[in-house]
Tab-separated table of C-alpha atoms in Angstrom:
chain	number	residue	atom	x	y	z
A	1	MET	CA	0.000	0.000	0.000
A	2	THR	CA	1.115	3.565	-0.660
A	3	LYS	CA	2.727	5.354	2.243
A	4	LEU	CA	0.865	8.394	3.553
A	5	ASP	CA	2.298	11.597	4.944
A	6	VAL	CA	-0.674	12.200	7.255
A	7	LEU	CA	-3.335	9.784	8.502
A	8	VAL	CA	-6.412	11.057	10.337
A	9	PHE	CA	-8.313	8.703	12.630
A	10	SER	CA	-11.786	10.096	13.350
A	11	VAL	CA	-14.371	8.213	15.373
A	12	HIS	CA	-17.373	9.358	13.309
A	13	PRO	CA	-17.666	10.176	9.614
A	14	ASP	CA	-17.656	14.029	9.488
A	15	ASP	CA	-15.417	14.475	12.569
A	16	ALA	CA	-12.308	14.941	10.430
A	17	GLU	CA	-14.068	17.413	8.147
A	18	LEU	CA	-15.253	19.455	11.127
A	19	GLY	CA	-12.037	19.308	13.124
A	20	CYS	CA	-9.284	19.517	10.534
A	21	GLY	CA	-10.890	19.723	7.097
A	22	GLY	CA	-9.109	22.949	6.221
A	23	THR	CA	-5.736	21.562	7.249
A	24	ILE	CA	-6.337	18.467	5.131
A	25	CYS	CA	-7.103	20.668	2.115
A	26	LYS	CA	-3.945	22.669	2.728
A	27	LEU	CA	-1.757	19.578	3.054
A	28	VAL	CA	-3.154	18.025	-0.126
A	29	ALA	CA	-2.613	21.299	-2.006
A	30	GLU	CA	1.021	21.202	-0.855
A	31	GLY	CA	1.427	17.746	-2.397
A	32	LYS	CA	1.116	15.683	0.768
A	33	ARG	CA	-0.596	12.287	0.742
A	34	VAL	CA	-3.441	12.359	3.260
A	35	GLY	CA	-5.980	9.717	4.290
A	36	ILE	CA	-8.827	9.331	6.770
A	37	ILE	CA	-9.884	6.217	8.632
A	38	ASP	CA	-13.247	6.489	10.382
A	39	LEU	CA	-13.499	4.185	13.379
A	40	THR	CA	-17.301	3.777	13.293
A	41	ARG	CA	-20.054	4.089	10.703
A	42	GLY	CA	-21.912	6.675	12.795
A	43	GLU	CA	-24.917	4.367	13.021
A	44	LEU	CA	-26.249	5.956	16.204
A	45	GLY	CA	-26.685	9.353	14.572
A	46	THR	CA	-30.238	10.685	14.946
A	47	ARG	CA	-30.483	11.726	11.292
A	48	GLY	CA	-29.848	9.426	8.349
A	49	ASN	CA	-28.283	5.991	8.733
A	50	ALA	CA	-24.958	4.223	8.292
A	51	GLU	CA	-25.443	3.671	4.560
A	52	ILE	CA	-26.216	7.345	3.966
A	53	ARG	CA	-23.220	8.375	6.062
A	54	ALA	CA	-20.973	6.143	3.948
A	55	GLN	CA	-22.217	7.817	0.763
A	56	GLU	CA	-21.721	11.246	2.295
A	57	ALA	CA	-18.216	10.345	3.475
A	58	ALA	CA	-17.332	9.308	-0.068
A	59	ALA	CA	-18.616	12.640	-1.406
A	60	ALA	CA	-16.671	14.564	1.245
A	61	SER	CA	-13.523	12.601	0.375
A	62	GLU	CA	-13.764	13.828	-3.207
A	63	VAL	CA	-14.032	17.423	-2.019
A	64	LEU	CA	-10.981	16.967	0.205
A	65	GLN	CA	-9.133	15.104	-2.590
A	66	LEU	CA	-8.032	12.383	-0.191
A	67	HIS	CA	-5.647	9.637	-1.235
A	68	MET	CA	-7.649	7.055	0.703
A	69	ARG	CA	-10.501	6.670	3.180
A	70	GLY	CA	-11.354	3.607	5.199
A	71	ASN	CA	-13.700	2.535	7.978
A	72	LEU	CA	-12.907	0.050	10.750
A	73	GLY	CA	-16.552	-0.626	11.587
A	74	PHE	CA	-16.220	-0.266	15.351
A	75	ARG	CA	-19.524	-0.209	17.209
A	76	ASP	CA	-20.695	3.402	17.435
A	77	GLY	CA	-21.114	4.480	21.051
A	78	PHE	CA	-19.987	1.140	22.488
A	79	PHE	CA	-16.474	0.448	21.215
A	80	VAL	CA	-14.029	-0.268	24.021
A	81	GLN	CA	-10.373	0.191	24.851
A	82	ASP	CA	-9.116	-3.368	24.443
A	83	GLU	CA	-6.511	-5.376	22.562
A	84	ALA	CA	-8.706	-6.142	19.550
A	85	HIS	CA	-9.571	-2.479	18.928
A	86	GLN	CA	-5.988	-1.350	19.508
A	87	LEU	CA	-4.571	-3.926	17.096
A	88	ALA	CA	-7.056	-2.925	14.379
A	89	ILE	CA	-5.614	0.591	14.511
A	90	VAL	CA	-2.031	-0.677	14.806
A	91	GLU	CA	-2.516	-2.577	11.534
A	92	GLN	CA	-3.602	0.603	9.742
A	93	VAL	CA	-0.709	2.637	11.133
A	94	ARG	CA	1.760	-0.018	9.963
A	95	LEU	CA	0.029	-0.376	6.619
A	96	TYR	CA	0.136	3.325	5.671
A	97	ARG	CA	3.225	4.356	7.713
A	98	PRO	CA	2.242	7.994	8.197
A	99	GLU	CA	4.691	10.578	9.503
A	100	ILE	CA	1.859	12.329	11.350
A	101	VAL	CA	-1.349	10.989	12.891
A	102	ILE	CA	-4.220	13.325	13.773
A	103	THR	CA	-7.179	12.230	15.849
A	104	ASN	CA	-10.149	13.353	17.953
A	105	ALA	CA	-10.075	15.843	20.808
A	106	PRO	CA	-8.853	14.336	24.092
A	107	HIS	CA	-11.905	15.696	25.957
A	108	ASP	CA	-15.199	16.730	24.412
A	109	ARG	CA	-18.988	16.888	24.650
A	110	HIS	CA	-19.441	13.536	22.877
A	111	PRO	CA	-17.913	10.734	25.006
A	112	ASP	CA	-16.855	8.839	21.874
A	113	HIS	CA	-14.421	11.629	20.997
A	114	GLY	CA	-12.282	11.392	24.123
A	115	ARG	CA	-12.492	7.592	24.175
A	116	ALA	CA	-11.344	7.352	20.560
A	117	SER	CA	-8.559	9.828	21.242
A	118	LYS	CA	-7.139	7.617	24.001
A	119	LEU	CA	-7.575	4.475	21.902
A	120	VAL	CA	-5.658	5.974	18.968
A	121	ARG	CA	-2.960	7.380	21.257
A	122	ASP	CA	-2.276	3.972	22.769
A	123	ALA	CA	-2.390	2.195	19.398
A	124	VAL	CA	0.083	4.649	17.845
A	125	PHE	CA	2.535	3.815	20.615
A	126	LEU	CA	1.976	0.071	20.297
A	127	ALA	CA	2.501	0.268	16.532
A	128	GLY	CA	6.149	1.070	17.201
A	129	LEU	CA	6.782	-2.043	19.287
A	130	ARG	CA	8.242	-4.855	17.189
A	131	LYS	CA	7.075	-7.465	19.719
A	132	VAL	CA	3.432	-6.575	19.025
A	133	PRO	CA	2.728	-8.848	16.027
A	134	THR	CA	0.224	-7.941	13.301
A	135	THR	CA	-0.366	-9.180	9.777
A	136	TYR	CA	-1.911	-7.749	6.616
A	137	GLN	CA	-3.228	-10.130	3.948
A	138	GLY	CA	-1.364	-12.949	5.652
A	139	GLN	CA	1.999	-11.157	5.701
A	140	PRO	CA	3.703	-9.974	8.898
A	141	GLN	CA	3.912	-6.209	9.320
A	142	GLN	CA	6.923	-4.204	10.394
A	143	ALA	CA	6.730	-1.929	13.427
A	144	TRP	CA	6.083	1.742	12.626
A	145	ARG	CA	5.553	4.715	14.909
A	146	PRO	CA	4.589	8.114	13.440
A	147	GLY	CA	6.840	11.009	14.356
A	148	ARG	CA	3.967	13.132	15.657
A	149	LEU	CA	0.481	12.677	17.095
A	150	PHE	CA	-1.840	15.689	17.111
A	151	TYR	CA	-5.419	16.177	18.327
A	152	PHE	CA	-7.917	18.447	16.598
A	153	ILE	CA	-10.319	20.558	18.662
A	154	GLN	CA	-14.042	19.864	18.482
A	155	ASP	CA	-17.056	21.154	20.423
A	156	TYR	CA	-15.398	22.099	23.714
A	157	TYR	CA	-12.946	24.949	23.507
A	158	LEU	CA	-9.470	23.599	24.264
A	159	GLU	CA	-6.427	25.846	24.140
A	160	PRO	CA	-4.340	24.920	21.088
A	161	ASN	CA	-0.593	24.367	21.070
A	162	PHE	CA	-0.464	25.563	17.480
A	163	VAL	CA	-2.859	26.907	14.838
A	164	VAL	CA	-2.860	26.255	11.093
A	165	ASP	CA	-3.859	29.081	8.736
A	166	ILE	CA	-6.720	27.675	6.617
A	167	THR	CA	-7.992	30.986	5.228
A	168	PRO	CA	-7.611	29.992	1.537
A	169	TYR	CA	-9.301	26.651	2.215
A	170	PHE	CA	-12.202	27.640	4.447
A	171	GLU	CA	-14.816	27.402	1.670
A	172	GLN	CA	-13.475	24.010	0.582
A	173	LYS	CA	-13.746	22.832	4.188
A	174	GLN	CA	-17.363	24.058	4.295
A	175	ALA	CA	-18.133	22.160	1.087
A	176	ALA	CA	-16.707	18.962	2.581
A	177	ILE	CA	-18.865	19.373	5.685
A	178	LEU	CA	-21.947	20.083	3.575
A	179	ALA	CA	-21.404	16.777	1.787
A	180	PHE	CA	-22.962	15.276	4.932
A	181	LYS	CA	-26.383	16.497	3.865
A	182	SER	CA	-28.308	14.371	6.325
A	183	GLN	CA	-26.446	15.699	9.353
A	184	PHE	CA	-26.360	19.472	9.071
A	185	HIS	CA	-28.797	22.292	8.444
A	186	ASN	CA	-30.765	21.537	5.295
A	187	PRO	CA	-34.186	23.173	4.747
A	188	ASP	CA	-35.031	20.417	2.251
A	189	ASN	CA	-34.558	17.792	4.962
A	190	SER	CA	-37.223	19.111	7.326
A	191	LYS	CA	-38.756	15.675	7.999
A	192	GLU	CA	-35.715	14.622	10.026
A	193	PRO	CA	-35.644	15.544	13.752
A	194	GLU	CA	-33.547	18.555	14.651
A	195	THR	CA	-30.302	17.871	16.466
A	196	TYR	CA	-27.493	19.799	18.139
A	197	ILE	CA	-25.593	20.064	14.842
A	198	SER	CA	-28.507	20.376	12.395
A	199	ASN	CA	-29.577	23.775	13.715
A	200	SER	CA	-28.511	26.708	11.540
A	201	ASP	CA	-26.820	28.276	14.569
A	202	PHE	CA	-24.255	25.480	14.489
A	203	TRP	CA	-22.849	26.961	11.277
A	204	HIS	CA	-22.339	30.283	13.044
A	205	PHE	CA	-20.491	28.432	15.798
A	206	LEU	CA	-18.197	26.726	13.280
A	207	GLU	CA	-17.301	30.014	11.624
A	208	ALA	CA	-16.843	31.736	14.987
A	209	ARG	CA	-14.475	28.983	16.142
A	210	SER	CA	-12.551	29.202	12.876
A	211	ARG	CA	-12.234	32.970	13.202
A	212	THR	CA	-11.249	32.709	16.867
A	213	MET	CA	-8.417	30.344	16.015
A	214	GLY	CA	-7.396	32.485	13.065
A	215	HIS	CA	-7.350	35.607	15.224
A	216	LYS	CA	-4.772	33.974	17.491
A	217	ILE	CA	-2.231	33.943	14.645
A	218	GLY	CA	-3.351	37.076	12.811
A	219	VAL	CA	-5.289	35.475	9.948
A	220	THR	CA	-8.982	35.159	9.079
A	221	HIS	CA	-9.518	31.420	9.586
A	222	GLY	CA	-7.555	28.833	11.528
A	223	GLU	CA	-7.717	25.326	12.968
A	224	GLY	CA	-6.172	24.651	16.361
A	225	PHE	CA	-4.360	21.499	17.395
A	226	ILE	CA	-3.066	19.991	20.611
A	227	SER	CA	0.304	18.303	20.923
A	228	GLU	CA	1.413	16.421	24.016
A	229	GLN	CA	5.053	16.913	23.030
A	230	PRO	CA	6.896	20.183	22.360
A	231	LEU	CA	7.286	21.003	18.678
A	232	LYS	CA	10.793	21.365	17.295
A	233	ILE	CA	10.926	24.449	15.076
């Protein structure tokens, strides 16, 4: 399989678009190879269903111009921190050998976000241990640990360690989010129950967050990230 520069693990389809969609667009425009692996199919979402979410994720992937997108099929809302789930992620890290992994916020409104964040963090470490055996298509995999692990910021405001300027890519990020037509504000989808993210005010929140992060570094739009380790500049 082709090596990736950056691999994003997001627990729900649309998390990556919301949390780091602009950064993905920027990286791809710079010639980097970027992929997303969704951990669940988002089957517990109030609006739509897992099949619709898969179609929407495919449409969003085209907008982002991803090099790959996969789904591990973990049980939405009920996946656990155990060996089987860790090894499933380890296999993907070793398969694509990214230099950077990005994942969900370490603490957030949705409990899946923080739980997935910890799961990915532990799996990224385990992926670098040669005595943790995994195989792909019957062949043993070599140990691989990405150089950096970053967390995007979601609903709760968390102070970022660094901010990426996404001003030229903000509209592309919006288009990727809007590919999830069943989930967000859509006047033509009035038969679906309203949710926390389907209200039109949620769009104002997303722009406000983007502008808040951008303001921190003197640009119009930004995406903030958390790093547990100091960055070498």
